[in-house]
Amino acid sequence: MVEFKSSHPAFDQMKITPTFIEVTILSSMGVFMDGFSLSIFSAALTYLQAYILVRAIYVSLAASAIYIGMFLGSFSMGHLSDRIGRKRMYTYDLAITSLFLILTALSTTFYEFFIFELLAGIGIGADYPLSSSIEAEFSPRRSRGRFLVFNIFMWTIGSIVFYVISIPLIYRFGSTSWRWMYAVGAIVPIIVILARRALPESPYWLVKAGREDEAKKIADDIGKEVGYTDVELPMVEKGSSSYKSVFTGSYLPLIIFASLAWFSYDVSSYGVWNYTPSIFVSVGVSAINSILSTLLEDLPVIVGFVICLILIERVGRKLLQSVGFGLAGVSLLTFALYADHRTMPFIMIFTAFALMHLFHNIGPTNLTYVYPVEIFPTRIRGTAMGIATAASRIGAILGVFAFPLITDSVGMSSGLLFFAIFEFVGFIVTVTLAPETKAKPIS
């Protein structure tokens, strides 16, 4: 039997409730879907190059397609979530992804593949501002960072699950396994859509919309799960939800910081992830072993995640993101300067990528996702997160488009140097513009 309490806790200072756990799981499943879907291309590329991506420019364009879609989805849908609500968008956004992943599996030409990948990306991009906003708005203040880090870590889990599934598909279907990879990827969004239908609307957004009675009922219902009878609604900043609001006053340097830091991170992160298996194949590793080696690259990812999870509520966001960018830049620069100009052995490439993943996951992998939803108020949170996500997708497009062209023309060491430059850009913008949001309330 629940023991009811007479205190009046603020909504963001309650204990963890079953509803909050459900919100965390279902919001993180959108990020899981991102990791799963975006890893498909990297494993499928070896077979696609022999079928419909027969030119280097086709590879670059095809690799960019899903990120172009994510740019469009995040930029538009994040703003809509501020205007019409989180839940209405949140429940069905991934249906777009499911439909067009199926059509991608059926592609027979480069043009079909490009268009369907782009359209699939719209649904994935839409989920970024939605999942992160809902997670932040339901999280207890003093553990919000850890739960947001867990949320983005599900990208890695989605990627790992995909690579594990891809191995038997490659064994069974060989050169046509890429079609089955995309078809299997279409199943995950449907499961998430069905599970999300029972989630409540965010009390933060309801207060912002002037629907305090609905917000109060949801807050009290959640409070009752841990024994509270009367929960104080969050204080929410009033004002416009327009795009213009994000670029005015004190919010202008914040959106520059959030967008440029995430852009810089995605250039190197997605540039590497998209091509890791095919790069390993190019230096003599078999297709299956390239997948296994790519899975091993997740070990430093997990180590970095654990370090971030332990330290985020102790040392704060700014220090971790600065250290992560700085050390990733130094490690990539070191390999770029001391490697052979044209070729690099497998072990050197593997180690360069592994160190980058370790330092990224100590900081920018997680915190470029955390920062936008913590530094902007409810009225523009989805819009700002959508803009920052869109900027990050431009970085991803640049990384996945430029990397194969650079390595093909001037070598792997030049590709690593290209990525190192953006690591230092991320470091500089974090040191100069990032605020500290540890344990601070969101409005």
Phi, psi and omega in degrees: 000134181285131176269114183279146186247154182268351182288164181239081184288148170291151184303323183270012179235015177282168171291166178290130184247163175303322178297319179297319177299318179297317178300317181298314182296313186284331174288322180291338179293334174293321177289323173305316179298322178299309180299320179295309186292319184285344177276343183300313184301320183297321179280328183281342189302320181305320181276326180294328180295335179268359187236293184238349177250066191271356178236151182301322180293327176296320179298312181298316180293317181295320178295330181279339191303311185293331179285328174298316176299318179296323175302310181295317182293316182291319183296320184272316188284329176299317178295318179298325180294331175289329184273316187247357176115154181287312190295319184301321179280324191293329187285326191240002186298326184282352176298325178299316181299314183300312182301313188277342170291322175298314180294326175300320179298335183264004184299144177236350179226163177301319185293318176298314181302313182299312183295315183291323175296318179300314182291325175298324181294335180300315180294320179294315179298323179297328186285337182300303179295331180288309182298315183291320179296314180296317179300314181295322186281346175256350188280143169298140188305314188280352176236011183302318181300316181296319181290325176292324176296317176301319181303309183286335178296338178295343171301313180296318179298318178298320178295316179298314180301317179300311183298324177296316179293326185293332184298307177295330177295319178295316178300317187279320190247350175056238187293341177261007183297334181298327178295318180292327177299313180291323180295317177296322179299335181286345182284320186302313181300326180296318178298316181294316180303313182296322182287329185284345187298334183271357183289147177280163172288154179292125175301328177301311182294322180296320176296316178301324181277001180081018181253061185297325181298316177295319179297318181296319179297315180296315181298317180292321178298319178291320179298323180299334180296337178239017170097013179263144181256340185213110184252131179285133179288152179291151173277123185239132179293132178270157178142188184287152174252022185283160173301321183302325182300329182291334186253021181239153174058223184289346181279342182298307178296333179289318180287329175297313179300306185299318183287315184289322178295315181290321174305311183297318179298315186290334178305306183280320185298306182285331175302319179285311186300322184295332189243002184306306180300317182291327175295317178297320177297322183293340178255021170103005179273141179291164182301314180295314181293332177293323176293316179297320178295322177296321176298323178296332177296344179281346178297310175295332174300313182294318178300314179298319178300315180297317178299315179298316182298321180290321191263342191300321180269002177258305183261347178094178187278316190298315181297315182297317181292321179296313180297317181299312178298313185298313182290324175298318179296316179297316182294317179294319179297320180299312179294322181296322184281328185257357178276160173298144186298321186260321185228158175223139176292159183307313186296326179288318177298314181302314183293320178300314179294319183297315179295320177300315179297320179300307184290325176301316186281346169291330184224271196296331177306315184272318192276336172295337176276324183287316190304310186302324183278348178265336186259355178242147181284168184306321186297335179230015184297310180296320179297312181294319178295323177296319179294315179297319177297317179300318177298320179295325179291329173297320175298318178297318179299315179300315181297311185285335178280316188279325188303309180294329179290320179293310183294327180289328185264321185232000172107164183296321182299324177291325176298318179293322177296320176303314179293321182300323179303316182287332174298318181288329174297315178299320178298312183296315183291329177290314181298322186271331188240342187287132171274172172255127184246008182303125175064012179270145179288154170261156186241000000 
